[in-house]
Amino acid sequence: MNEIISKASKENRNLFEYESMQLLSKYNVNVPSYRFIKSRSEIYELPNDIRYPVVLKVVSKDILHKSDCGGVIVNIHSFNELIEAYDKMNNDFLKMRDNAEIKGFLISEQVPQGAEFIAGAIEDENLGKALMIGFGGIYVELFKDVVLEMYPISRNEALYMVKSLKSYKIIQGYRGHKPLDENKVADLLLTINQIIKDIPEINQIEINPFYLYENDLIAVDAKIILK
């Protein structure tokens, strides 16, 4: 874990998504299975038991919002589709990336759609550290359903944050839908709380989205920004 942070610091960059996923996995956060590749030929070396559909994402320290610039392709259902997606994304970025340095590509299991939320932490030099939970996905800035609490938090405070969301009705089970596991969300907030305690080099964590289900939670995308 310290090796991930040290390597990124020496290279004067934030964590790549696959490194963020690796760090979250070390803290027992559920993430999709993934493979990081640097070249087209590595696709041919993928194991035969790879589970489709998958998602292809560009990996670059210069691109924070991949979906805004064509850096994400979803619903890839076969090896041939994966090759086609790679060629398209690689060619597109060769044409348009300007000064963006492409590190490689992430092949990630496309997990079943769940209710989308965002969780994270940020440190302000004046206010200190704060934990965050909100209604997530691409609409996070539109709905602005976000709750903040100063670090550190207790389990009761984590649950209070969840229940303070306007979108808490979704978690309770809206219009006949089954309730979702709010305790998993509290667990995630407490894990983020522990991460920023253990790794003072971190300035910001953003898990957006994580999918919440009846009995599970999966962090689908994550950004970790260093000081």
mmCIF file of C-alpha atoms in Angstrom, residues 31-121:
data_model
loop_
_atom_site.group_PDB
_atom_site.id
_atom_site.type_symbol
_atom_site.label_atom_id
_atom_site.label_comp_id
_atom_site.label_asym_id
_atom_site.label_seq_id
_atom_site.Cartn_x
_atom_site.Cartn_y
_atom_site.Cartn_z
ATOM 1 C CA VAL A 31 -14.539 -3.629 -6.284
ATOM 2 C CA PRO A 32 -15.106 -5.159 -9.743
ATOM 3 C CA SER A 33 -12.464 -7.551 -11.038
ATOM 4 C CA TYR A 34 -10.071 -5.681 -13.340
ATOM 5 C CA ARG A 35 -6.973 -5.926 -15.508
ATOM 6 C CA PHE A 36 -4.567 -3.146 -16.405
ATOM 7 C CA ILE A 37 -2.998 -3.406 -19.852
ATOM 8 C CA LYS A 38 -0.471 -1.283 -21.701
ATOM 9 C CA SER A 39 -0.795 -2.699 -25.217
ATOM 10 C CA ARG A 40 -3.176 -4.430 -27.625
ATOM 11 C CA SER A 41 -1.175 -7.646 -27.481
ATOM 12 C CA GLU A 42 -1.948 -8.024 -23.769
ATOM 13 C CA ILE A 43 -5.624 -8.533 -24.602
ATOM 14 C CA TYR A 44 -4.656 -11.827 -26.211
ATOM 15 C CA GLU A 45 -3.018 -12.862 -22.936
ATOM 16 C CA LEU A 46 -6.171 -12.397 -20.858
ATOM 17 C CA PRO A 47 -7.427 -15.578 -19.149
ATOM 18 C CA ASN A 48 -10.169 -17.538 -20.894
ATOM 19 C CA ASP A 49 -12.445 -17.252 -17.871
ATOM 20 C CA ILE A 50 -12.741 -13.466 -18.101
ATOM 21 C CA ARG A 51 -16.334 -12.524 -17.324
ATOM 22 C CA TYR A 52 -18.178 -10.494 -19.913
ATOM 23 C CA PRO A 53 -19.573 -7.905 -20.223
ATOM 24 C CA VAL A 54 -16.633 -5.652 -19.407
ATOM 25 C CA VAL A 55 -15.878 -1.937 -19.457
ATOM 26 C CA LEU A 56 -12.812 -0.411 -21.117
ATOM 27 C CA LYS A 57 -11.362 2.776 -19.589
ATOM 28 C CA VAL A 58 -8.411 4.935 -20.531
ATOM 29 C CA VAL A 59 -5.756 5.393 -17.819
ATOM 30 C CA SER A 60 -4.013 8.764 -17.767
ATOM 31 C CA LYS A 61 -2.817 11.138 -15.067
ATOM 32 C CA ASP A 62 -4.050 13.992 -17.258
ATOM 33 C CA ILE A 63 -7.671 12.790 -17.528
ATOM 34 C CA LEU A 64 -9.798 12.906 -14.381
ATOM 35 C CA HIS A 65 -13.277 12.678 -15.958
ATOM 36 C CA LYS A 66 -12.929 9.852 -18.468
ATOM 37 C CA SER A 67 -16.569 9.643 -19.507
ATOM 38 C CA ASP A 68 -16.533 13.298 -20.624
ATOM 39 C CA CYS A 69 -13.944 12.672 -23.343
ATOM 40 C CA GLY A 70 -14.774 9.231 -24.698
ATOM 41 C CA GLY A 71 -12.484 7.455 -22.275
ATOM 42 C CA VAL A 72 -15.063 4.851 -21.230
ATOM 43 C CA ILE A 73 -16.711 2.154 -23.373
ATOM 44 C CA VAL A 74 -19.328 -0.087 -21.732
ATOM 45 C CA ASN A 75 -21.300 -3.188 -22.716
ATOM 46 C CA ILE A 76 -18.389 -5.094 -24.266
ATOM 47 C CA HIS A 77 -19.692 -8.651 -24.570
ATOM 48 C CA SER A 78 -16.915 -10.628 -26.270
ATOM 49 C CA PHE A 79 -13.216 -10.811 -27.077
ATOM 50 C CA ASN A 80 -13.796 -9.427 -30.573
ATOM 51 C CA GLU A 81 -15.805 -6.500 -29.204
ATOM 52 C CA LEU A 82 -13.010 -5.828 -26.723
ATOM 53 C CA ILE A 83 -10.439 -5.664 -29.539
ATOM 54 C CA GLU A 84 -12.702 -3.310 -31.498
ATOM 55 C CA ALA A 85 -13.251 -1.102 -28.438
ATOM 56 C CA TYR A 86 -9.509 -0.961 -27.744
ATOM 57 C CA ASP A 87 -8.702 0.015 -31.334
ATOM 58 C CA LYS A 88 -11.364 2.712 -31.343
ATOM 59 C CA MET A 89 -10.342 4.220 -28.022
ATOM 60 C CA ASN A 90 -6.635 4.047 -28.766
ATOM 61 C CA ASN A 91 -7.056 5.644 -32.200
ATOM 62 C CA ASP A 92 -9.380 8.333 -30.864
ATOM 63 C CA PHE A 93 -6.931 9.335 -28.157
ATOM 64 C CA LEU A 94 -3.997 9.285 -30.564
ATOM 65 C CA LYS A 95 -5.887 11.924 -32.555
ATOM 66 C CA MET A 96 -7.290 14.070 -29.751
ATOM 67 C CA ARG A 97 -5.266 13.633 -26.609
ATOM 68 C CA ASP A 98 -3.032 16.699 -27.186
ATOM 69 C CA ASN A 99 -0.681 16.685 -24.203
ATOM 70 C CA ALA A 100 -2.436 13.890 -22.304
ATOM 71 C CA GLU A 101 -0.093 11.028 -21.476
ATOM 72 C CA ILE A 102 -1.813 7.655 -21.873
ATOM 73 C CA LYS A 103 -0.510 5.139 -19.331
ATOM 74 C CA GLY A 104 -2.638 2.241 -20.555
ATOM 75 C CA PHE A 105 -6.159 0.880 -20.361
ATOM 76 C CA LEU A 106 -8.274 -0.693 -17.658
ATOM 77 C CA ILE A 107 -10.515 -3.663 -18.433
ATOM 78 C CA SER A 108 -13.090 -3.901 -15.672
ATOM 79 C CA GLU A 109 -15.942 -6.299 -14.996
ATOM 80 C CA GLN A 110 -19.277 -4.601 -15.731
ATOM 81 C CA VAL A 111 -21.220 -5.268 -12.562
ATOM 82 C CA PRO A 112 -25.042 -5.212 -12.370
ATOM 83 C CA GLN A 113 -26.575 -1.757 -12.074
ATOM 84 C CA GLY A 114 -27.415 -0.719 -8.531
ATOM 85 C CA ALA A 115 -28.504 2.512 -6.886
ATOM 86 C CA GLU A 116 -25.705 5.010 -7.549
ATOM 87 C CA PHE A 117 -24.138 6.936 -4.704
ATOM 88 C CA ILE A 118 -20.917 8.834 -4.077
ATOM 89 C CA ALA A 119 -18.681 8.680 -1.008
ATOM 90 C CA GLY A 120 -15.364 10.203 -0.153
ATOM 91 C CA ALA A 121 -13.204 12.497 1.900
#
